[in-house]
Structures are given as C-alpha cells and as structure tokens.
Coordinates of C-alpha atoms and ligand atoms in Angstrom, one line a residue:
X1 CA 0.0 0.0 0.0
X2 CA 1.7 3.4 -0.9
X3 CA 1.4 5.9 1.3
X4 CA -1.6 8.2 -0.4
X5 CA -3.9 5.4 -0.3
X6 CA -3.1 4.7 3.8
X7 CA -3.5 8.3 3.9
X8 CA -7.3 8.3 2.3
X9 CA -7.7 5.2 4.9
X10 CA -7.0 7.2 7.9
X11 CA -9.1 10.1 6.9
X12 CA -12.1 8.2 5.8
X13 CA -11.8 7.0 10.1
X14 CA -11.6 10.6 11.1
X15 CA -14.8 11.1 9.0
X16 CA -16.5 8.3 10.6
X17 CA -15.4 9.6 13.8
X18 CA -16.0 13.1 12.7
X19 CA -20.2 11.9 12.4
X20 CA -20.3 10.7 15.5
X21 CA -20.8 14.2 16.4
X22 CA -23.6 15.1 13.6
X23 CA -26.7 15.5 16.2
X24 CA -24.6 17.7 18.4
X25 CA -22.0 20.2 16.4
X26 CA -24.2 22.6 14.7
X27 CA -23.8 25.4 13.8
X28 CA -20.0 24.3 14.7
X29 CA -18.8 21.8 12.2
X30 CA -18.3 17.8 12.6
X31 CA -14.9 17.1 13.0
X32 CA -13.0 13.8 13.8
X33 CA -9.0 13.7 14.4
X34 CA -6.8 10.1 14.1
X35 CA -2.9 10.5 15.5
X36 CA -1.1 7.6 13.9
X37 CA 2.3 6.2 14.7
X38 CA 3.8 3.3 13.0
X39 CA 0.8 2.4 11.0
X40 CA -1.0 2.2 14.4
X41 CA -3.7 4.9 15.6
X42 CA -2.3 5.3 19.0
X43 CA -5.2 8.0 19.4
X44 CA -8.7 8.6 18.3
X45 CA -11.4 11.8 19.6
X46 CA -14.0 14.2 17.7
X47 CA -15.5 17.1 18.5
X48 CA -18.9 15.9 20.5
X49 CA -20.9 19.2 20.7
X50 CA -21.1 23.3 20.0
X51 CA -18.5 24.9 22.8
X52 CA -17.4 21.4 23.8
X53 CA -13.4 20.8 22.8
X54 CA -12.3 20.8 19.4
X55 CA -11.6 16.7 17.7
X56 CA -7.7 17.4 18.4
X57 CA -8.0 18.0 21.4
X58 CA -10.2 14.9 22.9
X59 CA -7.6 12.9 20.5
X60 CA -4.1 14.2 22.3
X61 CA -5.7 13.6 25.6
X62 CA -5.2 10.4 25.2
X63 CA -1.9 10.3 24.5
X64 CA 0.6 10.3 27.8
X65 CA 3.2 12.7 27.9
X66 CA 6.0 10.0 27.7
X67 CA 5.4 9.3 24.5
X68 CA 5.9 13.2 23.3
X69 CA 9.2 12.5 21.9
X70 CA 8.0 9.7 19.4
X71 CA 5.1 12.2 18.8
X72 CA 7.2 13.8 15.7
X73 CA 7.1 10.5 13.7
X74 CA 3.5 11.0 14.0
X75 CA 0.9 11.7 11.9
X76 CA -2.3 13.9 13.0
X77 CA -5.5 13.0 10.5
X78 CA -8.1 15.7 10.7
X79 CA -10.7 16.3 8.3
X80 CA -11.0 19.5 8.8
X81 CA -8.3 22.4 9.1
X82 CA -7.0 22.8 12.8
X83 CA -8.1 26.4 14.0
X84 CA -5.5 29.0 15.0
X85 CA -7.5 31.2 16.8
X86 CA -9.2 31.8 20.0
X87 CA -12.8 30.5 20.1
X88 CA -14.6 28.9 22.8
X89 CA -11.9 27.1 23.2
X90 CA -7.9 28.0 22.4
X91 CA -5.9 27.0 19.0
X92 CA -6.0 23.4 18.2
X93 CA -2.5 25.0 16.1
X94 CA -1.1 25.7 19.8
X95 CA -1.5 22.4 21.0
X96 CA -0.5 20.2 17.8
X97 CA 2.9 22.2 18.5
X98 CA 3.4 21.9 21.6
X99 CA 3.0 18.2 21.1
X100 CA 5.2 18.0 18.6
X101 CA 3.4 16.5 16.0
X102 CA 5.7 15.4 12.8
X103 CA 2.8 15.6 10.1
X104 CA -0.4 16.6 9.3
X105 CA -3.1 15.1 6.7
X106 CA -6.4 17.3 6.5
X107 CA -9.2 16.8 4.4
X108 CA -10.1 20.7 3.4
X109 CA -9.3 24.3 4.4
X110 CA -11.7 25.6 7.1
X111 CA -13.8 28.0 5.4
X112 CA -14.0 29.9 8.7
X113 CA -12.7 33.3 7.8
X114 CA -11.3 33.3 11.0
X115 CA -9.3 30.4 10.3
X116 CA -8.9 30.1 6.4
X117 CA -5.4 28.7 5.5
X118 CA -3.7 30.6 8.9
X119 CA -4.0 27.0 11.0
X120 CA -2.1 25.9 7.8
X121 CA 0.5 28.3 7.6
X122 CA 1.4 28.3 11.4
X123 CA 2.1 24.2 10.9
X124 CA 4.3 25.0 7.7
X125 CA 6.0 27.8 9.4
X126 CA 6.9 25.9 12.0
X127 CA 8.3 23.2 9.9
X128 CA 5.9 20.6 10.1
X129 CA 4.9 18.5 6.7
X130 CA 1.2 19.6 6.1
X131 CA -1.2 17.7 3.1
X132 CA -4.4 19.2 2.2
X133 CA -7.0 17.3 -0.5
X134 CA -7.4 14.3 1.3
X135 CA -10.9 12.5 1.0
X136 CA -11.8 16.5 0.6
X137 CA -15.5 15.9 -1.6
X138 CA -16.8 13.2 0.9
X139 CA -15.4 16.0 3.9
X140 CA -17.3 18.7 2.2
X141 CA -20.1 16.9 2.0
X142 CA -20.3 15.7 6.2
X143 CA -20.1 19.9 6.4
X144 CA -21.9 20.9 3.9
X145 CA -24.5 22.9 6.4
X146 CA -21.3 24.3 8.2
X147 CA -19.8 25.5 4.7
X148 CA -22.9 27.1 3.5
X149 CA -23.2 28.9 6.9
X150 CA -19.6 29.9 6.8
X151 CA -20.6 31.9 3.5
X152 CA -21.6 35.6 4.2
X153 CA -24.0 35.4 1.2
X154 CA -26.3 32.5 2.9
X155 CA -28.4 34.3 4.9
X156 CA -31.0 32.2 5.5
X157 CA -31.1 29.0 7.6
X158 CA -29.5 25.7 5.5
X159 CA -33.3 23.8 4.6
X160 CA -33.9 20.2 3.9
X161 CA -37.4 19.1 2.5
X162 CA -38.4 15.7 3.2
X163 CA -41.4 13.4 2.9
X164 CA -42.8 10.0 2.6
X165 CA -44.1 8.6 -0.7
X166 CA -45.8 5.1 -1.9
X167 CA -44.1 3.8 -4.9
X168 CA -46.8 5.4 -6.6
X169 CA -46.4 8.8 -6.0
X170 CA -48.7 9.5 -2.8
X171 CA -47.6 10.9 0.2
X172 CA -51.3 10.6 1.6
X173 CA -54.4 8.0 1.0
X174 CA -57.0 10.9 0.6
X175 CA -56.9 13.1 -1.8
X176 CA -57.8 15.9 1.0
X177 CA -56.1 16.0 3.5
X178 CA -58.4 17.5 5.9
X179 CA -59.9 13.8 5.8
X180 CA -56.7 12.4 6.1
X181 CA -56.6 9.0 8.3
X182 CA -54.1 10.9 10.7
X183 CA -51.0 9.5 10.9
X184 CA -50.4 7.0 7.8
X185 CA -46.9 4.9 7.9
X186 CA -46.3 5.1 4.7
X187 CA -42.6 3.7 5.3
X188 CA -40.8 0.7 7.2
X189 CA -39.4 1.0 11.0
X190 CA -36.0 1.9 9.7
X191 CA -37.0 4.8 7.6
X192 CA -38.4 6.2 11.0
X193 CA -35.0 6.0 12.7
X194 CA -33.2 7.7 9.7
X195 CA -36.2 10.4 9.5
X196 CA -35.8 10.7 13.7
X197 CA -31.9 11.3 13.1
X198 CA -32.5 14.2 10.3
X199 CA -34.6 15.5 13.2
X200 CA -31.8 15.5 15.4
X201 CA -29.7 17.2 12.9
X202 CA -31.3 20.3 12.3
X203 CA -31.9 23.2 14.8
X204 CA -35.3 23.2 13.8
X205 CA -38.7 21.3 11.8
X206 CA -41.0 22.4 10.3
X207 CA -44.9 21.7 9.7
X208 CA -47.7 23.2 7.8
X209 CA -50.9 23.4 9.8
X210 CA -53.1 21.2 8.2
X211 CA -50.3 18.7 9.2
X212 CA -50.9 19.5 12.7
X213 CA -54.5 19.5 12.6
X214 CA -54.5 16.0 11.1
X215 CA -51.3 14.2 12.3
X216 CA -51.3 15.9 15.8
X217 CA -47.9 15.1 15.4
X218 CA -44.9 15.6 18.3
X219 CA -42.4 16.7 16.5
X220 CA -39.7 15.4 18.8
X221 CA -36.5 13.0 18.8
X222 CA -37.5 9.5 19.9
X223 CA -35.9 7.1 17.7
X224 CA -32.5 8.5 17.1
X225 CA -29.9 10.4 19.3
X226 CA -29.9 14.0 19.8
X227 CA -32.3 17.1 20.9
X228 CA -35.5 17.7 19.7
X229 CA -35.8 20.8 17.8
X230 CA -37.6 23.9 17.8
X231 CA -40.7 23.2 15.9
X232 CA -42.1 25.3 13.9
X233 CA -45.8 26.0 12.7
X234 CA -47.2 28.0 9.8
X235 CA -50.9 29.0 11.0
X236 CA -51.2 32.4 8.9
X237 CA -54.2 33.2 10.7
X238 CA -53.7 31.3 14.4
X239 CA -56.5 28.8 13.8
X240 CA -54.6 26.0 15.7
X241 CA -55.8 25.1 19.2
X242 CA -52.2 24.9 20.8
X243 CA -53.7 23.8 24.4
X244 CA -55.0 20.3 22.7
X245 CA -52.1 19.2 21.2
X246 CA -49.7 16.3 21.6
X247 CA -46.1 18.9 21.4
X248 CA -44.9 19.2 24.8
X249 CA -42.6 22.1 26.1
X250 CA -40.6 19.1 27.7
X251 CA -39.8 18.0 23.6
X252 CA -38.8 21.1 22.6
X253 CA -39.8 24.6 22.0
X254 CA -42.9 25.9 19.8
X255 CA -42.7 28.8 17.3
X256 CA -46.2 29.6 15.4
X257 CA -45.7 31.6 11.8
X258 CA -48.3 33.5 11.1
X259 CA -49.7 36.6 9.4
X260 CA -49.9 40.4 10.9
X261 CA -53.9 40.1 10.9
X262 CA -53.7 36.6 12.4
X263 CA -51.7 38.2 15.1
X264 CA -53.6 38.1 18.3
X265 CA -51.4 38.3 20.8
X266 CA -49.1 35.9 22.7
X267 CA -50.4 32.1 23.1
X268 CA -48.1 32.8 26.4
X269 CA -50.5 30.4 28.1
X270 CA -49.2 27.1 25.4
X271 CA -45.8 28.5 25.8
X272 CA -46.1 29.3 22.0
X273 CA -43.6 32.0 20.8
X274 CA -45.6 34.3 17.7
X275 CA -43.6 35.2 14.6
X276 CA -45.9 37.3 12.7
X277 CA -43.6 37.4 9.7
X278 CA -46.3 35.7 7.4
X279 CA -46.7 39.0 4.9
X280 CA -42.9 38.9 4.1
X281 CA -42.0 36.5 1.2
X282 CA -40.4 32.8 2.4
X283 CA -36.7 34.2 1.5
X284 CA -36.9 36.9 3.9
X285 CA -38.7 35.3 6.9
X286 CA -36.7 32.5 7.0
X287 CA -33.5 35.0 7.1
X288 CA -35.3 36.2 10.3
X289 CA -35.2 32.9 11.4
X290 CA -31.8 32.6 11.5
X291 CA -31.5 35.7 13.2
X292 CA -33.3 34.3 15.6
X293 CA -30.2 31.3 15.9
X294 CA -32.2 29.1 13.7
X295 CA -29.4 27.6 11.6
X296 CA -31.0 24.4 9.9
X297 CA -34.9 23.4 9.2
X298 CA -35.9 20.0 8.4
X299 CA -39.5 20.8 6.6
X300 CA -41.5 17.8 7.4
X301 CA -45.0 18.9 5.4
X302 CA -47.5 18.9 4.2
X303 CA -47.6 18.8 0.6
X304 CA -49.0 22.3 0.0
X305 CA -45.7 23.7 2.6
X306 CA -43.1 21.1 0.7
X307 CA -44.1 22.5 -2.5
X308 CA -44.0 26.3 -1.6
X309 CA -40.3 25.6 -0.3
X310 CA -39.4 23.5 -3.7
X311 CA -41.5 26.7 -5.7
X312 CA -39.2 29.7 -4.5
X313 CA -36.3 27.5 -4.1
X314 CA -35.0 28.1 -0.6
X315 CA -34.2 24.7 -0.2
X316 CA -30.5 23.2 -0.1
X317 CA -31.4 19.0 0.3
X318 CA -33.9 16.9 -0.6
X319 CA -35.0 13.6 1.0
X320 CA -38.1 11.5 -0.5
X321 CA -38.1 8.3 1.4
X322 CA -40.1 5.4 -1.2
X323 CA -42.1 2.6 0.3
X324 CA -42.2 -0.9 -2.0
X325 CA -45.8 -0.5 -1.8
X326 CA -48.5 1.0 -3.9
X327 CA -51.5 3.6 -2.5
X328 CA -53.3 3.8 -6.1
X329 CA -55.1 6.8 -5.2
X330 CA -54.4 10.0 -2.7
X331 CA -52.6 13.4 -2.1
X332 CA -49.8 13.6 -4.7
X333 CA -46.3 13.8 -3.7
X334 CA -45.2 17.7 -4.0
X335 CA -43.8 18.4 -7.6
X336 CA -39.6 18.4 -7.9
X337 CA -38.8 21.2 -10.4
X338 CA -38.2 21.0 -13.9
X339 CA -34.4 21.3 -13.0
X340 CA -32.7 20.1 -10.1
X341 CA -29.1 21.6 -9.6
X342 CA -27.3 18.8 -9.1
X343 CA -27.9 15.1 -8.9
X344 CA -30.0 12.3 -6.9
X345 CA -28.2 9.3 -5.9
X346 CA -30.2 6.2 -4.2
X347 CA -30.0 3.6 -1.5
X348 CA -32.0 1.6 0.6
X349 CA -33.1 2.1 3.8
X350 CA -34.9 -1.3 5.3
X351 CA -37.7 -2.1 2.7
X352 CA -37.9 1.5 1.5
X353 CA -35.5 3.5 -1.0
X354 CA -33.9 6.8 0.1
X355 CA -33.7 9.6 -2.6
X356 CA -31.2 11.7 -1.7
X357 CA -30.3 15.1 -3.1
X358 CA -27.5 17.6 -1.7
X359 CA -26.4 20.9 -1.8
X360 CA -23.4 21.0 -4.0
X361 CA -20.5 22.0 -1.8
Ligands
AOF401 C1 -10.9 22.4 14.8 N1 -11.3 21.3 15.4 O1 -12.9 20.0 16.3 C2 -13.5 22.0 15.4 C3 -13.0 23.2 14.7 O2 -16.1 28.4 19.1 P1 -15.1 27.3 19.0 O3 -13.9 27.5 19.9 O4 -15.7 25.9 19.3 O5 -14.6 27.3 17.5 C4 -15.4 27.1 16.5 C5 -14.7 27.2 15.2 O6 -13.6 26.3 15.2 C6 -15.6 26.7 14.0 O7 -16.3 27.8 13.5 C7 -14.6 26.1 13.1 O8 -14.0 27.1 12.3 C8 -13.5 25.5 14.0 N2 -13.9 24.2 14.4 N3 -11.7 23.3 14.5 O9 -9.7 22.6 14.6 C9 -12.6 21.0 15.7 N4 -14.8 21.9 15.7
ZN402 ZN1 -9.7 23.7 17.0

C-alpha cells in the first residue's frame, strides 16, 4: 500500500469519527481527528458538541506525555483544518505544536474566515509536513450545512425538505387531506429511525398546519440520538388550538408563523412564541429565522408547505423516502422542479429507497 492510499484510509476513520458528532455540532462543524504512529492509531477523539473541545483536542488527551518525543514520527488526521484562533476554546494549532506533531493530513481548508489557511501556515511555518486534499468531496459533503453557513452570502437558515411517498407517488391516501386518516406509515421502522436522526440534525422542523391538525404530530426525537428541535408551525391566521395538542414544552420549543392580521397576541398560556412574519415572502422570513439562531430546518410537510419551499427554491437538500408499496389513489407527492441543480443518488433504507439530493458544496 503506498502511502496516499493509507493516507485516504486514515481520513475516511476521522470522517466516521468526525459523524459521530452530527446531532450535536451545529452550527460548529463535525470534526474527527486520528494521531497515527507506526501504521498504528495510537489516538482517536471528535469534537462531540457546539463549545465542547475541538476533535484534536479529545484525540491528544489520550496520548501520555512520555510518549511526546516519538510524537514527531506522527501523523495527525483531521478532516478539517485545525483552528489558530481563540474561540470557545484555544488553537487546536497551539496544542498540535506543543505536542510535537511530525505531520499533518487534513481533508479541506476551514472556510471559517477566521481560520482560512492561517491554521495551515502556522504548521508550515513551524516546519511541520502539512497535506491538504485528502478524501476533501466526501469532507465537504459531512459539512456541507457548516460550509454554506460559513458563507456571508447564505443568509438564510441551510433547509432540507423531506417526505414520505408510496411507490406510486402519494404521500397521503385521501386526496384531501383535511380527511386524512391521521397518521399513515407510509414507510418501514428503519426509515423512521433515519427520519428521527435528520430531526436531530437540524436546529429546527417544520410543519404546515393542516399537518398538525390531522397528524397531531410531536415533532420530537425518539428514535434517534440527539435534541428535539424547535418546531415550527405555519398557522397564517392562528387557527390552531395549541392547548389540545400532543407537542410538549418538555420536547422542545414551539414557534407559530403567522400573518400580521392573524396576530392576536401571545399564546403565552401554550408556551407558544408568535412570529408574525407571514406578509414577508419565504426568503426573507426565514433569514429572520436565522437571526433568531435558527441555523437548519428540516420541513416535514404537508404537501402544499413542501411544494412552496421547492417553488421559490429556498431549499439546499432533498429527501423523499419510497415505500415498496402502492397507494393507487391519494394526495400527490409535491412536484420536484423541472431542473434540479445537481444530482440524486439512491440507496436503501430497510424495505424502503432513500432519494437523496445535496447541496453542491
Ligand atoms: C478544529 N477542530 O474539532 C472544530 C473546529 O467556538 P469554538 O472555539 O468551538 O470554535 C469554532 C470554530 O472552530 C468553528 O467555526 C470552526 O472554524 C472551528 N472548528 N476546528 O480545529 C474542531 N470543531
Ligand atoms: Zn480547533
């Protein structure tokens, strides 16, 4: 094996390690750090959560001081440039110094303008052997929410549409809704898990109200790791009777949208926070949003909110999740647009198929 391919091996580990940290990182990126000696990881750590300590650092901790002078024949696997400035926590640069460190193999510059080729430069300055490329599409893609958040022209929150469909096309077995049989399992026990986890994932989800009114959904995190997220509720005129429904405070906090007329007053009772934003157009309200720390929305439904989303285009992923089984009749599956931007690739998840499309990144 020459040494680029045990390089790519190495990294593809710090990835894996790097995801163990996807329900708890955001808005901070996944990262996962290897520290190999002799073909032999001696050292393994990620960065678990937002303000926690950075992936080098949980790695060197394991590492006993005694073995700081063989620490220069070693190599430090990061997928993701090590930071050289003061955050929440200090330079992982500092510390990969003052361990002496021999090499290091990243997977992409941190697009962190704070950061941005400087953790680089400090290594090389200091004389230690830095490579940069490695296993870099499949890193981008793990961070693509952090590199579209890094950019000072994505203003809005990073959105990811998903829904069920039969292998027919119908996300629903009535055609209206309003009669809909409440909630209808269109896919297998596994797809729930993977649906639970994309939950997890995002800072937020969000529902149309007809959803609410006929799924009386939760909206929470029970089948996956990680916090529930803020759910959110377009009501444009506050028609929803928040009292009688199944989303606890203890799973997670409740936003309602609605519109300046359907304003009337503050639901403080339900512990329901009122955005009434409703009047602006989806671009800019969901740019409040994120002023409002709301850096990722998973849209859950209905139809009618999928397709609004797909319609003005403020949406980064896509996932459609396809039972094996036919509805013949129903609500139709919202409508993809003549022209996707990029690609969708396929695989399954239990009996179902996962359609996946990403942001390019
Ligand atoms: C690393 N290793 O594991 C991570 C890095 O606020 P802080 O201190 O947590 O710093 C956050 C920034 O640090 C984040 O925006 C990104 O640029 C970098 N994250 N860097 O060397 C890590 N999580
Ligand atoms: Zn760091």
């Amino acid at each position: 094996m020459d040494s680029l391919e045990k390089d790519d091996i190495w990294m593809a580990r710090a990835i894996e390690l790097a995801e163990l940290g996807s329900a708890y990182t955001l808005p901070n990126p996944m990262v996962g750090c290897v520290i190999v000696l002799d073909e032999v990881a001696i050292a393994e750590g990620f960065h678990e959560q937002f303000g926690g300590a950075h992936a080098e650092v949980n790695a060197l901790a394991q590492i006993p001081d005694h073995t700081q002078e063989q620490l220069k024949s070693a190599t430090a696997y990061i997928n993701l440039e090590p930071c050289n400035c003061f955050g929440k926590t200090p330079p992982c640069v500092d510390l990969l110094l003052s361990r002496n460190i021999g090499r290091v193999v990243c997977a992409m510059k941190d697009p962190n303008p704070n950061v941005f080729g400087k953790g680089f430069e400090r290594l090389r300055a200091a004389g230690i052997e830095v490579v940069v490329g490695v296993l870099e599409k499949k890193a981008r893609t793990l961070n693509r929410k952090f590199i579209a958040l890094q950019d000072p022209l994505f203003t809005r929150p990073y959105v990811t549409l998903k829904w069920a469909q039969s292998s027919d096309g119908y996300i629903d077995p009535e055609m209206n809704a309003q009669k809909g049989r409440g909630s209808f399992p269109i896919t297998s026990k596994q797809t729930q898990k993977t649906v639970h986890q994309l939950r997890a994932n995002n800072k937020a989800i969000l529902v149309g109200k007809n959803t609410v009114e006929v799924d009386n959904p939760s909206l929470s995190v029970r089948h996956a790791e990680g916090n529930n997220p803020t759910r959110l509720i377009i009501d444009p005129l506050l028609e929803l009777d928040y009292s009688a429904l199944n989303m606890t405070r203890e799973q997670g906090e409740t936003w309602v949208l609605c519109e300046e007329e359907g304003h009337r007053g503050t639901l403080e009772k339900e512990n329901v926070k009122v955005l009434p934003w409703l009047n602006l157009n989806t671009e800019e309200w969901l740019e409040k949003l994120r002023n409002e720390g709301i850096h990722s929305i998973l849209v859950e439904g209905g139809a009618s909110t999928l397709q609004r989303f797909l319609d003005c285009g403020c949406y980064d992923d896509i996932e459609i999740f396809i039972s094996d089984k036919n509805l013949n009749t129903g609500l139709h599956a919202p409508k993809l647009p003549q022209r996707t931007r990029g690609k969708f690739t396929e695989m399954r998840v239990g009996e179902d198929l996962r359609k996946q499309y990403i942001r390019e990144c």
